[in-house]
Coordinates of C-alpha atoms in Angstrom, one line a residue:
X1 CA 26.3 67.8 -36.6
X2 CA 27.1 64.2 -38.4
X3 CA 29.0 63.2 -35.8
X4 CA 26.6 63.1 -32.9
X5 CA 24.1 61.8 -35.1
X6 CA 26.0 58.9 -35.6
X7 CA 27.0 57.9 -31.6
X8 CA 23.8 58.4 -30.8
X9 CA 21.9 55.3 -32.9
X10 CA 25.3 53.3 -32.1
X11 CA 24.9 54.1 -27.9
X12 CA 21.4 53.0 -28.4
X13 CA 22.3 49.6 -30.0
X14 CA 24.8 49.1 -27.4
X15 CA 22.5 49.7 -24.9
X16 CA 19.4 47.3 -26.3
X17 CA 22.1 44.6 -26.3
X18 CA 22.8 44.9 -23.2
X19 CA 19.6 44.7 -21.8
X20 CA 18.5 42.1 -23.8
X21 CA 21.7 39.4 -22.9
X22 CA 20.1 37.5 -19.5
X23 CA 22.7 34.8 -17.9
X24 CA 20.5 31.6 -17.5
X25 CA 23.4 29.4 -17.0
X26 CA 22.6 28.9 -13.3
X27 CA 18.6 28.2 -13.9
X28 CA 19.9 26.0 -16.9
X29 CA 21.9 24.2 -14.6
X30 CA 19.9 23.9 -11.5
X31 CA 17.4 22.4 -13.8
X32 CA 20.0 19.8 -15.9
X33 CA 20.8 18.6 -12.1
X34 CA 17.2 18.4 -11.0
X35 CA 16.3 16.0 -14.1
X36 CA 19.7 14.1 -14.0
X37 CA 19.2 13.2 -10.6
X38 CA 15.6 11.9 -11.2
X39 CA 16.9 9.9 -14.0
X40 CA 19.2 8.3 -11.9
X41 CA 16.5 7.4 -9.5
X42 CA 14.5 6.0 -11.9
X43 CA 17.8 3.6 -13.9
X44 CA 17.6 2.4 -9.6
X45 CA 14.8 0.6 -10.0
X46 CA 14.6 -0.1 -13.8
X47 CA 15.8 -3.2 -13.4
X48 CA 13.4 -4.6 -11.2
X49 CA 9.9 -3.8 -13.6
X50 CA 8.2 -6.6 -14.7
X51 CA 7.8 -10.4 -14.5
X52 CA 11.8 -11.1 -15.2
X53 CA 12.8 -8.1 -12.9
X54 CA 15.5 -8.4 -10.6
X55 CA 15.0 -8.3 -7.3
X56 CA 16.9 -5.7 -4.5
X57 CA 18.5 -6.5 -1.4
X58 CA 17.9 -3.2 1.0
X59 CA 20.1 -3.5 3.9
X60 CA 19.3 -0.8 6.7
X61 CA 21.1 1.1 8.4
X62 CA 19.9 -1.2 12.0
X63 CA 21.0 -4.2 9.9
X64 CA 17.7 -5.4 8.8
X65 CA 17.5 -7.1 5.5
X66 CA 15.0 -6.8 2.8
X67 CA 14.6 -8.7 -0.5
X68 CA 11.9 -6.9 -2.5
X69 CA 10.9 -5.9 -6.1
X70 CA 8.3 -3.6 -4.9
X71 CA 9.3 0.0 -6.5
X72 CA 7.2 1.7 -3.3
X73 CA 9.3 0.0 -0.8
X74 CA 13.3 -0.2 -3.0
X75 CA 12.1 3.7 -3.0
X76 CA 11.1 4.1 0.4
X77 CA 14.4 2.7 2.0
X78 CA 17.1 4.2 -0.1
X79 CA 18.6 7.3 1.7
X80 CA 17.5 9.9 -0.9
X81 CA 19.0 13.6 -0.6
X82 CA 18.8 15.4 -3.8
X83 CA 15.7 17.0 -3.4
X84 CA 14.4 16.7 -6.9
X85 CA 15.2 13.3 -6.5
X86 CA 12.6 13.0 -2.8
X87 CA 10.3 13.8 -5.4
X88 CA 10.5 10.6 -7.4
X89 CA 10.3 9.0 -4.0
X90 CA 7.0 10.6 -3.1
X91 CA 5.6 10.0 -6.9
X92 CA 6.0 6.1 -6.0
X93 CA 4.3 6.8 -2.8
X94 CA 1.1 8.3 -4.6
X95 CA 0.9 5.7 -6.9
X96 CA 1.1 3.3 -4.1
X97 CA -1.9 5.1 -2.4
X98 CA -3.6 5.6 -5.8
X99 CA -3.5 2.0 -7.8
X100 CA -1.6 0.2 -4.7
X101 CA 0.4 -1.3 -8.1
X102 CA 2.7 0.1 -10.9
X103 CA 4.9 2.0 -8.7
X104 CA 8.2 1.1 -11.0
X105 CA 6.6 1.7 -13.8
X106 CA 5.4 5.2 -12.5
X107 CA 8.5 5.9 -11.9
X108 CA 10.9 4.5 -15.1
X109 CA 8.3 6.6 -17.4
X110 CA 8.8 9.9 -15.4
X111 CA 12.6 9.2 -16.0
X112 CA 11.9 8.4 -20.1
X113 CA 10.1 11.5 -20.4
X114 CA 12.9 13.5 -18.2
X115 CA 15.4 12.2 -20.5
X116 CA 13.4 13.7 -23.0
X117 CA 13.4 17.2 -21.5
X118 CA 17.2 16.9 -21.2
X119 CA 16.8 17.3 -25.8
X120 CA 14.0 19.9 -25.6
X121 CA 15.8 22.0 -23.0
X122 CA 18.7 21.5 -25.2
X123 CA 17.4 22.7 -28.8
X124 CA 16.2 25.8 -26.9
X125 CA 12.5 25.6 -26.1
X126 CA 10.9 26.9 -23.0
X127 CA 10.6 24.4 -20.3
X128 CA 7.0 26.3 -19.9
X129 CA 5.8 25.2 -23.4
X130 CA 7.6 21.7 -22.7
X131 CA 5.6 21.4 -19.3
X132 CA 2.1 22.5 -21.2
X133 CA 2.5 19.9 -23.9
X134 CA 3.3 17.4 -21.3
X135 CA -0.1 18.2 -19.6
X136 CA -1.7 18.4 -22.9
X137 CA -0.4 15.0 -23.8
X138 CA -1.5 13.4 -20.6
X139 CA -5.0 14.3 -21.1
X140 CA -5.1 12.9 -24.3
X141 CA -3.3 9.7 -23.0
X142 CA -5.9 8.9 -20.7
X143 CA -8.4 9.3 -23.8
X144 CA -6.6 6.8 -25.5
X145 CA -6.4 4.7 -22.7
X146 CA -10.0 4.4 -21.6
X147 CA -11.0 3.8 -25.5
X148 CA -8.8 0.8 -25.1
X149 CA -10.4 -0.4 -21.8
X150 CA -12.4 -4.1 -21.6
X151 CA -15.4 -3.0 -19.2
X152 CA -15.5 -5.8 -16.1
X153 CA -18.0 -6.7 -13.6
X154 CA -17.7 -7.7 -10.0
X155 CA -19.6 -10.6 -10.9
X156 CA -16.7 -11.9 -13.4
X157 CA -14.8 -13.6 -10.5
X158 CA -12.6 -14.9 -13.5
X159 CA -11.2 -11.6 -14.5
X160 CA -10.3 -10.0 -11.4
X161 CA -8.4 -13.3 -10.7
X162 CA -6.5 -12.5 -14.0
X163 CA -5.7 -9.4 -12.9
X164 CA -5.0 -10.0 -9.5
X165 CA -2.3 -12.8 -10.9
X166 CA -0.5 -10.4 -13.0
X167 CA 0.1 -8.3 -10.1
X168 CA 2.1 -11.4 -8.6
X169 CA 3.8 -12.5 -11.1
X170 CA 6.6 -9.7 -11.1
X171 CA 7.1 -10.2 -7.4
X172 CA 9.2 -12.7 -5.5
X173 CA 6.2 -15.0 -4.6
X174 CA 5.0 -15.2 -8.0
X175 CA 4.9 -19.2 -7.8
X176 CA 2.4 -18.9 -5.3
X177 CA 0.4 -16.2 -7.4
X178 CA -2.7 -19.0 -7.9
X179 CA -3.5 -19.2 -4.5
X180 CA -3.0 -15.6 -3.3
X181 CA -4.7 -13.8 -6.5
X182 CA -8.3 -15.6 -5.6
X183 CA -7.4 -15.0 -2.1
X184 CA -7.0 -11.3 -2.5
X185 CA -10.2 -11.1 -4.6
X186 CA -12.3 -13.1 -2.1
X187 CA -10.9 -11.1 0.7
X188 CA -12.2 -7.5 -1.1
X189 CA -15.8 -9.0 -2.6
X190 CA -16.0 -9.7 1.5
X191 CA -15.9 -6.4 2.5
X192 CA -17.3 -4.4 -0.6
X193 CA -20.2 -2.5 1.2
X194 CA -23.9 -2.3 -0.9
X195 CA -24.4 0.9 0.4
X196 CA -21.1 2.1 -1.1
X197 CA -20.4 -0.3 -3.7
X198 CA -17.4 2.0 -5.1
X199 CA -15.3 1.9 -2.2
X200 CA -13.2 -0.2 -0.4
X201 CA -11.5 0.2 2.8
X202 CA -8.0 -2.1 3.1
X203 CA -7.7 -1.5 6.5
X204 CA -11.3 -4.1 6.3
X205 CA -8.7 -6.6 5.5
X206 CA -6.6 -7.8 8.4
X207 CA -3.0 -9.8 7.7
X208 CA -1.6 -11.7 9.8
X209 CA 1.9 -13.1 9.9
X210 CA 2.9 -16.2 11.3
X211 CA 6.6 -17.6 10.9
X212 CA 6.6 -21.5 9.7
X213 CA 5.3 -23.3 6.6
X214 CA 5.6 -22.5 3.5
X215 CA 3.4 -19.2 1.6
X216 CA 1.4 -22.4 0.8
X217 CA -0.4 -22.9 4.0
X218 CA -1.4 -19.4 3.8
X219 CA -5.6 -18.9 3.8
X220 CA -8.5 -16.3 4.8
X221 CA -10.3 -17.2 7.9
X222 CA -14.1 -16.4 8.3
X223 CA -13.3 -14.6 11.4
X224 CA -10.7 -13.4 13.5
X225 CA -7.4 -14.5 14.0
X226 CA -4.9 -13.0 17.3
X227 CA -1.3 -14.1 16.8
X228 CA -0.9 -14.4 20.6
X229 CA -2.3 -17.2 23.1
X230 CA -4.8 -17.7 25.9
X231 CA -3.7 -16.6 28.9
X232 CA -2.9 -20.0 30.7
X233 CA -1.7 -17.9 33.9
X234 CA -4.3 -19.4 36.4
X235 CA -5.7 -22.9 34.0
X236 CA -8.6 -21.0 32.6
X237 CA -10.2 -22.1 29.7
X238 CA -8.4 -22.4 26.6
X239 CA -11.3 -23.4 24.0
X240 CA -14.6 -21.8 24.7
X241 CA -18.2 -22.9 22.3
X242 CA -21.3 -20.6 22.3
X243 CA -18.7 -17.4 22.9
X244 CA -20.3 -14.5 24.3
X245 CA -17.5 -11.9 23.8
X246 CA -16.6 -8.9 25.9
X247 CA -14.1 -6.8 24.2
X248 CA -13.0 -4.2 27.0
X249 CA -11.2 -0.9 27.8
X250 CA -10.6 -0.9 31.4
X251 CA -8.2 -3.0 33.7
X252 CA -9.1 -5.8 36.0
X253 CA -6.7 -4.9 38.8
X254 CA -6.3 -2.5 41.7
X255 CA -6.6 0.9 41.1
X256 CA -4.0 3.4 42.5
X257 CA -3.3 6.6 43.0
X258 CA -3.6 9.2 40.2
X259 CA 0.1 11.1 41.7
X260 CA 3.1 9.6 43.3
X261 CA 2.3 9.1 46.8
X262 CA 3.4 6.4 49.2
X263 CA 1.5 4.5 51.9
X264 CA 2.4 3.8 55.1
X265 CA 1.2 0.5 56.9
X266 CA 2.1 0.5 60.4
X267 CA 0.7 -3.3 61.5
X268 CA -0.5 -6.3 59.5
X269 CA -4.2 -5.9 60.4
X270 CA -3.9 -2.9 58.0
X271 CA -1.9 -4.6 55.6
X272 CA -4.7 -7.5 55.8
X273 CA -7.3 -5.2 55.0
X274 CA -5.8 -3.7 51.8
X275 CA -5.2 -7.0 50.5
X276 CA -9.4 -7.9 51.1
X277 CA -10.5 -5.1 49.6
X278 CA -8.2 -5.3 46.3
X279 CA -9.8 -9.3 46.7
X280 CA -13.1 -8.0 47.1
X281 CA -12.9 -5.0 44.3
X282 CA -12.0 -7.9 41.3
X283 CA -14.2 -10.4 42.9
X284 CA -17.1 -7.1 42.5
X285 CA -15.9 -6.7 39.0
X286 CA -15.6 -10.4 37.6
X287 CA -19.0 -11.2 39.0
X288 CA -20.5 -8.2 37.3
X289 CA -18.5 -9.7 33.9
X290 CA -20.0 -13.0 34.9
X291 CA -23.3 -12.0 35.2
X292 CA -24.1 -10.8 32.0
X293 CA -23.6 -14.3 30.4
X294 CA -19.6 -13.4 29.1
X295 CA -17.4 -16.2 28.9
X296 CA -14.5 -14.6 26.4
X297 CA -13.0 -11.5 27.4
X298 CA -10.5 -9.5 25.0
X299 CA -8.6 -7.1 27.3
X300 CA -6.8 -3.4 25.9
X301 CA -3.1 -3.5 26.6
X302 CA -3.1 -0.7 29.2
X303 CA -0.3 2.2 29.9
X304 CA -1.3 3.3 33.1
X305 CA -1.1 0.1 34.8
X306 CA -1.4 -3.8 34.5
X307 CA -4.8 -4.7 32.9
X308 CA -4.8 -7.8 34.4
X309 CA -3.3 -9.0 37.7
X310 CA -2.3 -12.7 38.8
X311 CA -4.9 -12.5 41.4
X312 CA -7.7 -11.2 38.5
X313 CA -6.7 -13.9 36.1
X314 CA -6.9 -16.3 38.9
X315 CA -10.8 -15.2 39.4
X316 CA -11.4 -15.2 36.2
X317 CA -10.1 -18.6 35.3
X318 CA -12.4 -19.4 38.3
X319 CA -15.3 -18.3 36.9
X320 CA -14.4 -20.2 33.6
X321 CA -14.0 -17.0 31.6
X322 CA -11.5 -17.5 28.6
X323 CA -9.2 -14.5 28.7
X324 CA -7.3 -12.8 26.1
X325 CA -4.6 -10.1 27.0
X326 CA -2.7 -7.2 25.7
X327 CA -5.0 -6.6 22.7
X328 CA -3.5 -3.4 20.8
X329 CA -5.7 -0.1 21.1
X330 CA -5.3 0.3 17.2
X331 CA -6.7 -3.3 16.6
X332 CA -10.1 -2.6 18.6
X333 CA -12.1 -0.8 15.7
X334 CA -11.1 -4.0 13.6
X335 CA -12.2 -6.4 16.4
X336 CA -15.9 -4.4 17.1
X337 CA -16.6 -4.6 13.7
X338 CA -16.0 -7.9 13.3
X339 CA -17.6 -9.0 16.2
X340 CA -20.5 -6.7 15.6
X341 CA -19.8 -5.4 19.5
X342 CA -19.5 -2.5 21.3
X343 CA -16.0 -1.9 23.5
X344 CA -16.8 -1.3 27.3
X345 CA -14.6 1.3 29.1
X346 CA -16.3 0.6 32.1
X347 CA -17.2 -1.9 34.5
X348 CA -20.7 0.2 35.3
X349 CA -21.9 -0.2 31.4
X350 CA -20.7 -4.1 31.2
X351 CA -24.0 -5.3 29.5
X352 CA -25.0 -8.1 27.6
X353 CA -26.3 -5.8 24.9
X354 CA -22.8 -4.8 24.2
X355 CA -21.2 -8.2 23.8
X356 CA -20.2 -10.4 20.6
X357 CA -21.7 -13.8 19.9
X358 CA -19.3 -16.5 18.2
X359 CA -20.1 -20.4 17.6
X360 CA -16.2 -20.6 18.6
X361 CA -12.7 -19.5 20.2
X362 CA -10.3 -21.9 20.2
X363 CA -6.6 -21.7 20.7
X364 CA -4.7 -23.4 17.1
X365 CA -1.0 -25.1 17.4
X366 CA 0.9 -23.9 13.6
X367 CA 4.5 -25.8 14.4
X368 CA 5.9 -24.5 17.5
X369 CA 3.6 -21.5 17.8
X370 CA -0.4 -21.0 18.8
X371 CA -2.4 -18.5 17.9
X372 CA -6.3 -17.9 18.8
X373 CA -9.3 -18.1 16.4
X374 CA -12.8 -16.7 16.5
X375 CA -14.9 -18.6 14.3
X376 CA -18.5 -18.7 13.7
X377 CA -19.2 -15.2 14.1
X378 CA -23.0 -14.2 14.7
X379 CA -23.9 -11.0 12.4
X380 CA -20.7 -10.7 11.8
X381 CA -19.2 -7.4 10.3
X382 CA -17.7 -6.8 6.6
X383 CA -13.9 -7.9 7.1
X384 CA -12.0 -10.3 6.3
X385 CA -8.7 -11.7 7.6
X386 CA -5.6 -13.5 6.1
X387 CA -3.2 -15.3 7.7
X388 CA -0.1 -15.4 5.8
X389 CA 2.7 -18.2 6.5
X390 CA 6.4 -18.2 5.7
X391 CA 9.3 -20.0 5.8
X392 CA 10.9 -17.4 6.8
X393 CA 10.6 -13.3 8.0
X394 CA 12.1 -12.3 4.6
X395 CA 9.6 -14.4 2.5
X396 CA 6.3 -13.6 5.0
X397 CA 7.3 -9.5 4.3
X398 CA 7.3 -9.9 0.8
X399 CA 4.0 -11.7 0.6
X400 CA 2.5 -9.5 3.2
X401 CA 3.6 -7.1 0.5
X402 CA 2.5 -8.6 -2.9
X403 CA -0.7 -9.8 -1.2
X404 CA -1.2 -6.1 -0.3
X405 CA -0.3 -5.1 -4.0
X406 CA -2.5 -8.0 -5.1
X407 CA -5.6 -6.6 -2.8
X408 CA -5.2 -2.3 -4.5
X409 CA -5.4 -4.2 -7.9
X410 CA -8.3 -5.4 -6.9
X411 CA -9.3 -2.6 -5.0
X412 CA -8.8 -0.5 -8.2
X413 CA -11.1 -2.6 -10.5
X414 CA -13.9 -2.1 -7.6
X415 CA -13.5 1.5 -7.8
X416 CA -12.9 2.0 -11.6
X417 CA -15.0 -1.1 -13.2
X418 CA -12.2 -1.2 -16.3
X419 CA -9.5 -3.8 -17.2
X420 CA -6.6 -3.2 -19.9
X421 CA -3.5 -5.6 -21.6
X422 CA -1.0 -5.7 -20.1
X423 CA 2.5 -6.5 -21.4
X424 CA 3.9 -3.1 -22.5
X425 CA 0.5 -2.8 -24.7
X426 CA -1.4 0.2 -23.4
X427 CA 2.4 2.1 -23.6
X428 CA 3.4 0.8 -27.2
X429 CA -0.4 2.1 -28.4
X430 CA 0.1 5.0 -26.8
X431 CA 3.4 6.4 -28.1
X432 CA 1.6 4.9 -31.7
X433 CA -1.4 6.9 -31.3
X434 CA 0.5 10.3 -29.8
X435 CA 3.1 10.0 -32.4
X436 CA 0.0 10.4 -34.9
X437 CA -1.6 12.8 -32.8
X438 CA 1.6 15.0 -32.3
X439 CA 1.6 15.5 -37.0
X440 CA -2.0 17.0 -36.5
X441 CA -0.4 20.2 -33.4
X442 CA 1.3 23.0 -34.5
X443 CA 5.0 24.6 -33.6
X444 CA 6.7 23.5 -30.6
X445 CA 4.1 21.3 -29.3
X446 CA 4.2 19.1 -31.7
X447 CA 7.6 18.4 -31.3
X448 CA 7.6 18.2 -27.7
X449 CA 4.7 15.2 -27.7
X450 CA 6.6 13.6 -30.7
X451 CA 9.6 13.1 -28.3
X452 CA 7.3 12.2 -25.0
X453 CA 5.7 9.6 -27.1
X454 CA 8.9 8.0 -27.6
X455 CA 9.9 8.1 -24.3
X456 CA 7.0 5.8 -23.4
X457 CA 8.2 3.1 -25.7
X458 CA 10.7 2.5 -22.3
X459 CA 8.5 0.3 -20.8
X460 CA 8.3 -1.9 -23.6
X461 CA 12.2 -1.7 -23.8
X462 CA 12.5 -2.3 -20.1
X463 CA 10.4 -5.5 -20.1
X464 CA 12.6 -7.2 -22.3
X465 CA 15.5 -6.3 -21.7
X466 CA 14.9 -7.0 -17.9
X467 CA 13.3 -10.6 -19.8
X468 CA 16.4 -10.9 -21.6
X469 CA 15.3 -10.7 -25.0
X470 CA 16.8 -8.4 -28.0
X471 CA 14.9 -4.8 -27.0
X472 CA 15.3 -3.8 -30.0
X473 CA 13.9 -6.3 -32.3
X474 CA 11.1 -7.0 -29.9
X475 CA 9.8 -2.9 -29.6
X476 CA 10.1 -2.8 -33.4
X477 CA 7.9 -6.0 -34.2
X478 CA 5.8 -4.5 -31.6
X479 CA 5.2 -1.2 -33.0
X480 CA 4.6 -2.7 -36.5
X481 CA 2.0 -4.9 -34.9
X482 CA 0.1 -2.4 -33.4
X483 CA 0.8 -0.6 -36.5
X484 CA -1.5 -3.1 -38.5
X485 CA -4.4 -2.8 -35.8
X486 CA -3.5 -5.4 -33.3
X487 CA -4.4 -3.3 -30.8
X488 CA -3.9 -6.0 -27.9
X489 CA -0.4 -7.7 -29.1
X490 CA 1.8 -7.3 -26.1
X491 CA 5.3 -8.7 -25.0
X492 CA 4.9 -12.2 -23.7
X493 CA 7.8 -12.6 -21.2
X494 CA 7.3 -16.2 -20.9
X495 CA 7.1 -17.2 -24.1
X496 CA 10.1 -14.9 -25.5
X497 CA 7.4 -13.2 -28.3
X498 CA 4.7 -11.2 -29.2
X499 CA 1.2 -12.3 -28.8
X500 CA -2.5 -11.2 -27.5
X501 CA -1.6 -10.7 -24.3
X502 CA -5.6 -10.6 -23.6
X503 CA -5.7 -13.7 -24.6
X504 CA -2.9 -14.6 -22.4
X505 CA -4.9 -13.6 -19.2
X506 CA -2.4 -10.6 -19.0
X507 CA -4.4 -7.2 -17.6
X508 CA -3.9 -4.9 -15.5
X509 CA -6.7 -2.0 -14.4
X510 CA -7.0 0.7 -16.1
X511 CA -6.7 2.8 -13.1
X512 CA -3.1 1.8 -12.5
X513 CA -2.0 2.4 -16.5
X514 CA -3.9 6.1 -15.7
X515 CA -2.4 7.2 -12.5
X516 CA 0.8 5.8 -13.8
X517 CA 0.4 8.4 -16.7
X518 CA -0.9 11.5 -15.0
X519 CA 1.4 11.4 -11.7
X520 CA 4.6 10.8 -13.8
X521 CA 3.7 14.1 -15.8
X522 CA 2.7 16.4 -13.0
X523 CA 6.2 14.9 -11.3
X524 CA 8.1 15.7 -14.2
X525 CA 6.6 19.2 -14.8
X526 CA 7.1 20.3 -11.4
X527 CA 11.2 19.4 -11.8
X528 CA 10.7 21.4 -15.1
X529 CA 9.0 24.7 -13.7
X530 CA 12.0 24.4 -10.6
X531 CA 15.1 26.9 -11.9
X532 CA 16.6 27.6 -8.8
X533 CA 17.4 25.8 -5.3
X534 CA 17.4 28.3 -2.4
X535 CA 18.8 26.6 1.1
X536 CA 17.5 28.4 4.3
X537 CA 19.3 27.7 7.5

C-alpha cells in the first residue's frame, strides 16, 4: 500500500508544476521591441529640444528640403514603420493639436519614462501595476503643476509676449522672436470672441507667404491680403476707394451643355447669332453686377468651366469693376467673415444687401511680386491676417511654422488663463516632489513612481547637454536648488547657470507642461499593455 501512496503526492507535484510554468518570452519580447523602438524615436529628436537644439534637415522622398526644429513636423516626415513607434508619431501630433507647443518635449519624456519600464519589466513587476502607477503619477503631476502655476490675464499684454517669445526662441527664427511674439498675441486678442471668451479658432488667423525680404518685413494687416494680382486682362481698374465688394460663386461666361454634345453650325448667320447672345448673356449679367453699386468683384475658381472669359473681363473692365480671379473655395468662409458679406451663387440674388464695404483695394508691389490688399474694412469680422516674408522658401516655412507655434501658445493661455517657468523647472520640481511623494505609497507602486520621477529629470539633462553645458553638474545644482525651496530656479541656457527663470521672462503655459505630462503617460501605457503583434493580410 506505501508504494502508491507515495507516486501519487509526487504525480500531483509534477503535475502543479506543470501547469503553473507559462512561456512569456514572446510577450516579454514583443514588448522589449515595442519600447526600444519608441526610445529610438524619441533619441531622433532629442537633440533638437530647447533654445540650443539642433536643427534637422528632412529631405523627401520628391526632393524637397526642410530645415526645421519643430518635433511635430521632424516627426511627421520621417518614414516611420514600427508600429509602436507610429505611436510616438501620433503623440506629437496630439500635442500639436492640444498646446500647438512642446511636441519634443512630449515626446523625449515618453522615451525617459520607457526607459524606465525597460528596469521595471526587468526586476519582474507586472507591466499592469507599472501602467497604474504611471496613471496614478500623472494625476498627481498635474496637481503639482497647477500649484506651481502664476495665474495671467488677457489684459497682461506683457506676459503673453513672454510666453509667446519663449516659444521662438528654440526655433530657427528665434532672432526675429521680438517682432513675431507680439505679433502672434495681437493677432489672437483680434479674434478672441466676447461671447466665447475661452476659445479661439486659428483658422481666424490667415498667413500669408510672400517670397523676398527678410522675416523682418513681416506684419499683420487690418484686413485682407490675396497673394495674387488684379486681373489686368482687359485695363480694368487696379486700385478701387469706397469698395463695395461682391464675393461670388457663379461664372461670368457662357454656359454650356451639362453632357458632351456637339453643335453643328451650318452658315455664319448662325454662327453670328451664338456669338450675340453669349455678348448679350454677360452684358445681362455685368449690368445686373453694376447695378447694385459693386465695383470689386472676388470670383470662386470654378471646375466646371472658366469663371471668367476674355470677353467678360473685357465688360467688366468696361464698366470699371475691379476684378479678382481664381479665389480658392476653401478661402471663402475666411473672406465673408472678414468682409462681413454674404457669397452670391447666383446672378438672380446679386443684391446690394449682400455685398462688403471697404475704404480700400489696392494692388501692393513687395520686390518683383504684387499682391492685393483690402483695407478699411466696414464692420469688419473677427480675423486677422499676417503676411509673412522671407528670404527664401526654406526660411518663410519655418516662420510660417514657429509663428503658428507662437499663435497655440497663445491660444493656450486664452483657453487655460495659467503661465509656468520654464527652463526645465516645472520637470526638476516634479521628479523632487514625486520622489517625496513615491516614500509615502506602498509595495510596487512606490517603486515604480520613484523611477518615473527620475526619468523626468531628462528634460533638464537634455537642455543642457543640447546647451553644451556639463548635465551633470547642472541637474545636480538644480535639484539642490529646488531642494532648498527655490521653487522657480531654472536652467538659463544663455547665461550657462542656474537662475529664476521667472525672473528671466522664461514661461511657458501651463497647458503645454500638462498635456505634455498626460499624453506621454497614456502613450507609454498603451506600448506597455501591448504583448503581442498580430499581422493580418
Amino acid at each position: 500500500m506505501a508504494a502508491p501512496s507515495i507516486s501519487a503526492p509526487s504525480r500531483a507535484a509534477t503535475t502543479a508544476a506543470t501547469e503553473t510554468f507559462v512561456d512569456t518570452k514572446r510577450k516579454d519580447d514583443i514588448r522589449h521591441q515595442n519600447i526600444l523602438a519608441g526610445c529610438g524615436v524619441a533619441d531622433a529628436v532629442r537633440t533638437s529640444l530647447g533654445p540650443k537644439g539642433m536643427d534637422k534637415m528632412i529631405q523627401t522622398a520628391s526632393g524637397e528640403v526642410i530645415i526645421t526644429n519643430d518635433g511635430a513636423t521632424i516627426l511627421n516626415k520621417m518614414e516611420v514603420l514600427q508600429p509602436a513607434a507610429k505611436m510616438l508619431v501620433e503623440l506629437s501630433k496630439s500635442q500639436d493639436v492640444v498646446a500647438g507647443d512642446g511636441t519634443t518635449t512630449v515626446v523625449v519624456i515618453a522615451g525617459a519614462l520607457l526607459k524606465k519600464c525597460v528596469g521595471l519589466l526587468g526586476f519582474g513587476i507586472h507591466p499592469t501595476v507599472v501602467s497604474d502607477s504611471l496613471h496614478r503619477m500623472a494625476g498627481k503631476a498635474v496637481e503639482v503643476l497647477t500649484a506651481m502655476a502664476v495665474p495671467v490675464e488677457l489684459t497682461d499684454r506683457e506676459s503673453l509676449v513672454k510666453s509667446a517669445s519663449t516659444s521662438l526662441n528654440s526655433k530657427v527664427v528665434s532672432q526675429y522672436s521680438t517682432l513675431l511674439a507680439p505679433l502672434a498675441v495681437d493677432a489672437v486678442l483680434s479674434v478672441v470672441d466676447n461671447v466665447k471668451p475661452d476659445l479661439v479658432d486659428l483658422r481666424d488667423i490667415k498667413i500669408v507667404k510672400k517670397l523676398g525680404g527678410t522675416v523682418d518685413d513681416t506684419e499683420m494687416v487690418k484686413g485682407l491680403v490675396f497673394d495674387k494680382k488684379v486681373s489686368h486682362a482687359a485695363g480694368g481698374p487696379t486700385r478701387m476707394e469706397n469698395a463695395k465688394i461682391g464675393v461670388i460663386q457663379f461664372q461670368i461666361s457662357p454656359p454650356k451643355t451639362d453632357i458632351e454634345q456637339s453643335i453643328v453650325v451650318s452658315d455664319y448667320s448662325q454662327m453670328d447669332r451664338i456669338l450675340k447672345e453669349e455678348r448679350n448673356y454677360i452684358l445681362g449679367m455685368i449690368k445686373k453686377i453694376k447695378a447694385t453699386g459693386c465695383n470689386v468683384l472676388l470670383i470662386q475658381k470654378s471646375i466646371l468651366r472658366d469663371a471668367v472669359t476674355d470677353l467678360s473681363l473685357h465688360y467688366l473692365a468696361k464698366a470699371k469693376i475691379l476684378v479678382i480671379k481664381d479665389v480658392e473655395r476653401d478661402d471663402i468662409e475666411f473672406i465673408t467673415k472678414t468682409l462681413n458679406c454674404l457669397p452670391i451663387a447666383n446672378i438672380e440674388h446679386f443684391r446690394a444687401e449682400k455685398l462688403g464695404h471697404a475704404e480700400l483695394v489696392e494692388e501692393a508691389s513687395i520686390g518683383e511680386a504684387k499682391i492685393l490688399k483690402i483695407t478699411g474694412i466696414k464692420d469688419m469680422g473677427r480675423t486677422a491676417t499676417v503676411l509673412i516674408r522671407g528670404s527664401n522658401q526654406l526660411v518663410l516655412d519655418e516662420a510660417e511654422r514657429s509663428l503658428h507655434d507662437a499663435l497655440c501658445v497663445v491660444r493656450c493661455l486664452v483657453h487655460k488663463r495659467f503661465l509656468i517657468a520654464g527652463g526645465g523647472t516645472p520637470e526638476i520640481e516634479l521628479s523632487r516632489q514625486l520622489g517625496a511623494w513615491a516614500k509615502v505609497l506602498h509595495g510596487m507602486e512606490s517603486y515604480c513612481v520613484r523611477a518615473f520621477a527620475e526619468a523626468l529629470e531628462v528634460i533638464p539633462y537634455t537642455l543642457s547637454e543640447n546647451a553644451g553645458l556639463n548635465p551633470i553638474t547642472i541637474v545636480t545644482e538644480l535639484r539642490n536648488r529646488h531642494a532648498q525651496g527655490e521653487i522657480n530656479a531654472g536652467i538659463n541656457v544663455r547665461k550657462g547657470q542656474i537662475t529664476n527663470i521667472l525672473e528671466e521672462n522664461v514661461v511657458q503655459p501651463l497647458l503645454v507642461s500638462t498635456s505634455a505630462i498626460t499624453l506621454a503617460t497614456e502613450c507609454v501605457r498603451m506600448i506597455l499593455k501591448i504583448d503581442d503583434i498580430v499581422t493580418v493580410r
